[in-house]
Coordinates of N, CA and C in Angstrom, one line a residue:
X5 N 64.5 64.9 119.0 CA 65.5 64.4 118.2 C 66.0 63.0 118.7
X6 N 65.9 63.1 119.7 CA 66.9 62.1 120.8 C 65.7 60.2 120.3
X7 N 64.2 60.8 120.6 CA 63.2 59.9 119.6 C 63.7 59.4 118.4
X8 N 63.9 60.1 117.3 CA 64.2 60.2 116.1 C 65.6 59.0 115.8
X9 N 66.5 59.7 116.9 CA 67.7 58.9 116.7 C 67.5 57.3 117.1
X10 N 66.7 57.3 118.0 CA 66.4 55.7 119.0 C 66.2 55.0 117.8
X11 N 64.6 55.5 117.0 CA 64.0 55.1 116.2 C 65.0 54.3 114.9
X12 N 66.1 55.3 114.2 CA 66.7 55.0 113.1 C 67.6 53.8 113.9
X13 N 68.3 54.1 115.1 CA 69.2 52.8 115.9 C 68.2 51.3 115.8
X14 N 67.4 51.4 116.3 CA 66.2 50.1 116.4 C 66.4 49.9 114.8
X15 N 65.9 50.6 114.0 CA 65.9 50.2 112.3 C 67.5 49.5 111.6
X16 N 68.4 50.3 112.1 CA 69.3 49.7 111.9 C 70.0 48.5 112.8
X17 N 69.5 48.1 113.8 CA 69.8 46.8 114.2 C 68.9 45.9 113.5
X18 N 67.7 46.1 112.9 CA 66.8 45.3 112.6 C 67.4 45.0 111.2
X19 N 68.3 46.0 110.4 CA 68.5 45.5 109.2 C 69.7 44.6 109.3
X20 N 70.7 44.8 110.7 CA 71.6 43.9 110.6 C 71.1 42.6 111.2
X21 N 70.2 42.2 111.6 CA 69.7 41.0 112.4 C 68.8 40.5 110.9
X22 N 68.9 41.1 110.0 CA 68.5 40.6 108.9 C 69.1 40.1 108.0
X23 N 70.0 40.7 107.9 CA 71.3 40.1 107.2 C 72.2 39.2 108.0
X24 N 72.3 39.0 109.2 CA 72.9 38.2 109.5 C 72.0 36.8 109.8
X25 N 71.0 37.2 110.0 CA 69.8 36.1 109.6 C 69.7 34.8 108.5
X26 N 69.6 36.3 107.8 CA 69.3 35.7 105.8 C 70.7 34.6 105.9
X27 N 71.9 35.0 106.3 CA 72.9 34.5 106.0 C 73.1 32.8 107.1
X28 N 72.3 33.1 108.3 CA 72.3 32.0 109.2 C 71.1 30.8 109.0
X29 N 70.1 31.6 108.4 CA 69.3 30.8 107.8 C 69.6 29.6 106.3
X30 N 70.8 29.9 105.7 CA 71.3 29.4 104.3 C 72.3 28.6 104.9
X31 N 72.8 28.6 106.4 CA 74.2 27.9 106.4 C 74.2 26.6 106.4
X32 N 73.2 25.5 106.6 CA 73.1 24.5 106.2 C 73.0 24.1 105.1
X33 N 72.3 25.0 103.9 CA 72.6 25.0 102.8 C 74.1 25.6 101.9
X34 N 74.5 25.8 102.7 CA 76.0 26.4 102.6 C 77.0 24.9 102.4
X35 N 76.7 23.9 103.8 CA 77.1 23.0 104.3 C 77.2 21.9 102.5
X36 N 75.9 21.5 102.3 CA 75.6 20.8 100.9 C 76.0 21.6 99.4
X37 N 75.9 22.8 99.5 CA 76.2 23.8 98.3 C 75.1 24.4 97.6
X38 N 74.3 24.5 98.1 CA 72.9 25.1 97.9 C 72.8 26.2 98.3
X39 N 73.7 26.9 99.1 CA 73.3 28.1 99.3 C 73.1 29.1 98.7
X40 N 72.2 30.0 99.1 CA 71.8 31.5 97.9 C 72.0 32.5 98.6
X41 N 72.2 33.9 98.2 CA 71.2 35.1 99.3 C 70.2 35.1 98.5
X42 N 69.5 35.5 99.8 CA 68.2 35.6 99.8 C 67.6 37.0 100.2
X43 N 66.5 37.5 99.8 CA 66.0 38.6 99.2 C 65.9 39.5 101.0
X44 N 66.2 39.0 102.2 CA 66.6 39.5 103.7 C 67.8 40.4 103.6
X45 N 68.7 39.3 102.8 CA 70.2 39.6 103.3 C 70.2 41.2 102.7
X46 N 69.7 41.0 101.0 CA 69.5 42.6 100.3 C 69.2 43.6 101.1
X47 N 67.7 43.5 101.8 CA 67.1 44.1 102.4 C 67.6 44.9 103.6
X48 N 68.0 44.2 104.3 CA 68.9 44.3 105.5 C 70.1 45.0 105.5
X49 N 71.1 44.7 104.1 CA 72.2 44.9 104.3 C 71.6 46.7 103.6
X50 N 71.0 47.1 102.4 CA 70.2 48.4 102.1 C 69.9 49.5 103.4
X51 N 69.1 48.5 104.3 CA 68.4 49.1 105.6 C 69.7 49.6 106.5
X52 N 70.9 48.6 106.3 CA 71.8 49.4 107.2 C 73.0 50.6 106.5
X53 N 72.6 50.7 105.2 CA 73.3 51.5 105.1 C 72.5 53.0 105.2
X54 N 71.2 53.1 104.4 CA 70.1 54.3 104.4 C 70.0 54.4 106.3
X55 N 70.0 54.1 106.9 CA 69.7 54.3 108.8 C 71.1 54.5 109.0
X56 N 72.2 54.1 108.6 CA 73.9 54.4 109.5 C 73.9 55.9 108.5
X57 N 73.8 56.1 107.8 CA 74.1 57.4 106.9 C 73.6 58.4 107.9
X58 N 72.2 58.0 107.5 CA 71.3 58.8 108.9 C 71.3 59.7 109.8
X59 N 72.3 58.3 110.9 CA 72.9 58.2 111.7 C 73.9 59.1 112.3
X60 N 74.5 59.2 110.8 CA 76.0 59.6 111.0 C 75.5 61.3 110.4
X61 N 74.6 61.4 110.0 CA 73.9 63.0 109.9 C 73.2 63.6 111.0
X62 N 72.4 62.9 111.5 CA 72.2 63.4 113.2 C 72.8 63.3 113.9
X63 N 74.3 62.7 114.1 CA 75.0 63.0 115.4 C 75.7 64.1 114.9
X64 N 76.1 64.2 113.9 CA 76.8 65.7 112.9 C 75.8 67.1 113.4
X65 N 74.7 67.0 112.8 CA 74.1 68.2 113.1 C 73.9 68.6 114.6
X66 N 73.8 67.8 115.5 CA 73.6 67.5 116.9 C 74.7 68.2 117.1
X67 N 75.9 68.3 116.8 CA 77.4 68.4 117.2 C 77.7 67.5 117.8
X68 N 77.5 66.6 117.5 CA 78.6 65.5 118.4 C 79.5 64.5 117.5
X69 N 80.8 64.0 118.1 CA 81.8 63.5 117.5 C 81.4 62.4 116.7
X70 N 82.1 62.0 115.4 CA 82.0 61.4 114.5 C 83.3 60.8 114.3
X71 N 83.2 59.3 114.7 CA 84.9 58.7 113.9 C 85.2 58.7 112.9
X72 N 85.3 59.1 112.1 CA 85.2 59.3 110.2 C 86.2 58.2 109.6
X73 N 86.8 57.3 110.5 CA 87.4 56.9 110.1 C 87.1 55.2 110.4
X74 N 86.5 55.2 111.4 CA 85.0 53.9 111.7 C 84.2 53.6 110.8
X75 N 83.5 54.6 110.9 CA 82.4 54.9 109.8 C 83.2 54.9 108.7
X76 N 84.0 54.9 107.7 CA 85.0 54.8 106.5 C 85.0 53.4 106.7
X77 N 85.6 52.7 107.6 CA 85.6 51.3 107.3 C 84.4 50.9 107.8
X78 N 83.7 50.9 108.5 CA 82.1 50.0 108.1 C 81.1 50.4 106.5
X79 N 81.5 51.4 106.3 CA 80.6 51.8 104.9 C 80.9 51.1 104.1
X80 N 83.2 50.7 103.9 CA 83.7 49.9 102.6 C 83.1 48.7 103.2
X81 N 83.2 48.1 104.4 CA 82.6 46.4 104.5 C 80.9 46.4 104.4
X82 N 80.2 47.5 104.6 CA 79.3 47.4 104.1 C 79.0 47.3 102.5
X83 N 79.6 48.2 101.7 CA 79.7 48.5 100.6 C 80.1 46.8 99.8
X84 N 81.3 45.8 100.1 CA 81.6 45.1 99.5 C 80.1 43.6 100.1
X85 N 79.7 44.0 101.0 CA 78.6 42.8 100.9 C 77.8 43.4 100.4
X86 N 77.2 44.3 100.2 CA 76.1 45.1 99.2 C 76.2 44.2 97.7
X87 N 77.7 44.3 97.6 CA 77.7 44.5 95.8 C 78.0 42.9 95.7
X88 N 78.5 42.3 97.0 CA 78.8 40.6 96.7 C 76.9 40.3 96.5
X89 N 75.7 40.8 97.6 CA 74.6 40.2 97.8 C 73.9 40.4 96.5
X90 N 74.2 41.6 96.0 CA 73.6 42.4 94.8 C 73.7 41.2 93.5
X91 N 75.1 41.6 93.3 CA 75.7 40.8 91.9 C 74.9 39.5 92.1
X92 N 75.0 38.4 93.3 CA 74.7 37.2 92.9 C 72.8 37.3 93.6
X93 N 72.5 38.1 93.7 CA 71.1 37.9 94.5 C 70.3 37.0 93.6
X94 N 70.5 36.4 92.4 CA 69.8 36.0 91.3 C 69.9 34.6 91.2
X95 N 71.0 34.3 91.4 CA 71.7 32.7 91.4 C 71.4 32.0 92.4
X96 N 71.0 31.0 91.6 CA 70.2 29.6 92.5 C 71.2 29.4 93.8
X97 N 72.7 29.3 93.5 CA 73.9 28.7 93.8 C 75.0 29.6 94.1
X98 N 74.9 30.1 95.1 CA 76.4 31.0 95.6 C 78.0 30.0 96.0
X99 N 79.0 30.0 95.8 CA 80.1 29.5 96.3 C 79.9 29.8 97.8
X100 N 80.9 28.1 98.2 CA 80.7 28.6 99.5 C 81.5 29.4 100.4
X101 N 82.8 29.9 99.5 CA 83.6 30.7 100.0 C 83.4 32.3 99.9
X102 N 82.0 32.3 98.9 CA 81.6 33.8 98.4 C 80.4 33.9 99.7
X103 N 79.5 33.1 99.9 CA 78.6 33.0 100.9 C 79.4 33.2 102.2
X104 N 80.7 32.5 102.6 CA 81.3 32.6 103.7 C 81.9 33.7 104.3
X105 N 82.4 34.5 102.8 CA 82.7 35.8 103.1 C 81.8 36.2 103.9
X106 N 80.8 36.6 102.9 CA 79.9 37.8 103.3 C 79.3 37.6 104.6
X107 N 79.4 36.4 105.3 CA 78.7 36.2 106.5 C 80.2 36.7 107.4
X108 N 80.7 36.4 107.6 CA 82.5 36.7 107.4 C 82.2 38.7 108.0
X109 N 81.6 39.2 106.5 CA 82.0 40.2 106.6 C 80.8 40.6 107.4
X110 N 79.8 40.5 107.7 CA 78.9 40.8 108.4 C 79.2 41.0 110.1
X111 N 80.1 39.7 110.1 CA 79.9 39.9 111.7 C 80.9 40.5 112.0
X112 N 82.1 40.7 111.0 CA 83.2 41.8 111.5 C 82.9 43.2 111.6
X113 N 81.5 43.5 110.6 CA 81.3 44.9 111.1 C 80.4 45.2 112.2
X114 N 80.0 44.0 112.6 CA 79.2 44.0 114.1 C 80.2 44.4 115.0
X115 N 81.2 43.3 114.8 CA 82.1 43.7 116.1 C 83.0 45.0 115.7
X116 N 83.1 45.7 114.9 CA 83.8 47.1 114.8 C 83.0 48.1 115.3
X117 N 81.5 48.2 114.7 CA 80.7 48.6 115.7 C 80.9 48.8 117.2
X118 N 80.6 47.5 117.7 CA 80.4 47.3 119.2 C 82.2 47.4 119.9
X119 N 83.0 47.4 119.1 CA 84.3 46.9 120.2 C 85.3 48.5 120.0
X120 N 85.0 48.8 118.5 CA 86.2 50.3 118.3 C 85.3 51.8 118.7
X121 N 86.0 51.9 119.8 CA 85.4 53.5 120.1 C 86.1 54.5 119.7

């Protein structure tokens, strides 16, 4: 199991290094107003919610402690970049304060992750 869980952790850092990617890769185009998301940020931001679910199912059956209330707030900031990436995934032209967010909201759930125990 202990395999299994490494495995889903590695996947889910890979989806946030995706998304925060997609999003570091457009910031120059952010700069001029050309910024988009791009078809990473979807991917990535998808990948970390199907692996943190996961996640939060194997340490459950394992019996071990679950902050429910961590996990409640990284799922809503995951949840509102989902549906910001989603809605505009299509448009040539994101705002740069809609683009700003969601990079915004990406690295706040990094550090809620790594800093709230």
């Amino acid at each position: 199991m202990d395999v299994l869980i490494s495995v889903f952790v590695g996947l889910h850092i890979i989806g946030i290094a995706s998304l925060l990617g997609g999003f570091l890769t457009q910031m120059k185009a952010m700069g001029t107003g050309t910024a988009r998301f791009v078809p990473a940020m979807l991917h990535g931001a998808l990948t970390m919610l199907v692996t943190g679910v996961l996640l939060v199912g194997f340490r459950e059956m394992g019996g071990g402690h679950v902050n429910n209330i961590k996990i409640g707030v990284k799922l809503a900031v995951l949840f509102v970049i989902l549906a910001l990436v989603y809605v505009k995934r299509d448009e040539e032209r994101v705002d740069k304060a809609l683009f700003g967010a969601v990079g915004a909201l990406t690295v706040i759930n990094i550090f809620i992750a790594v800093l709230w125990h």
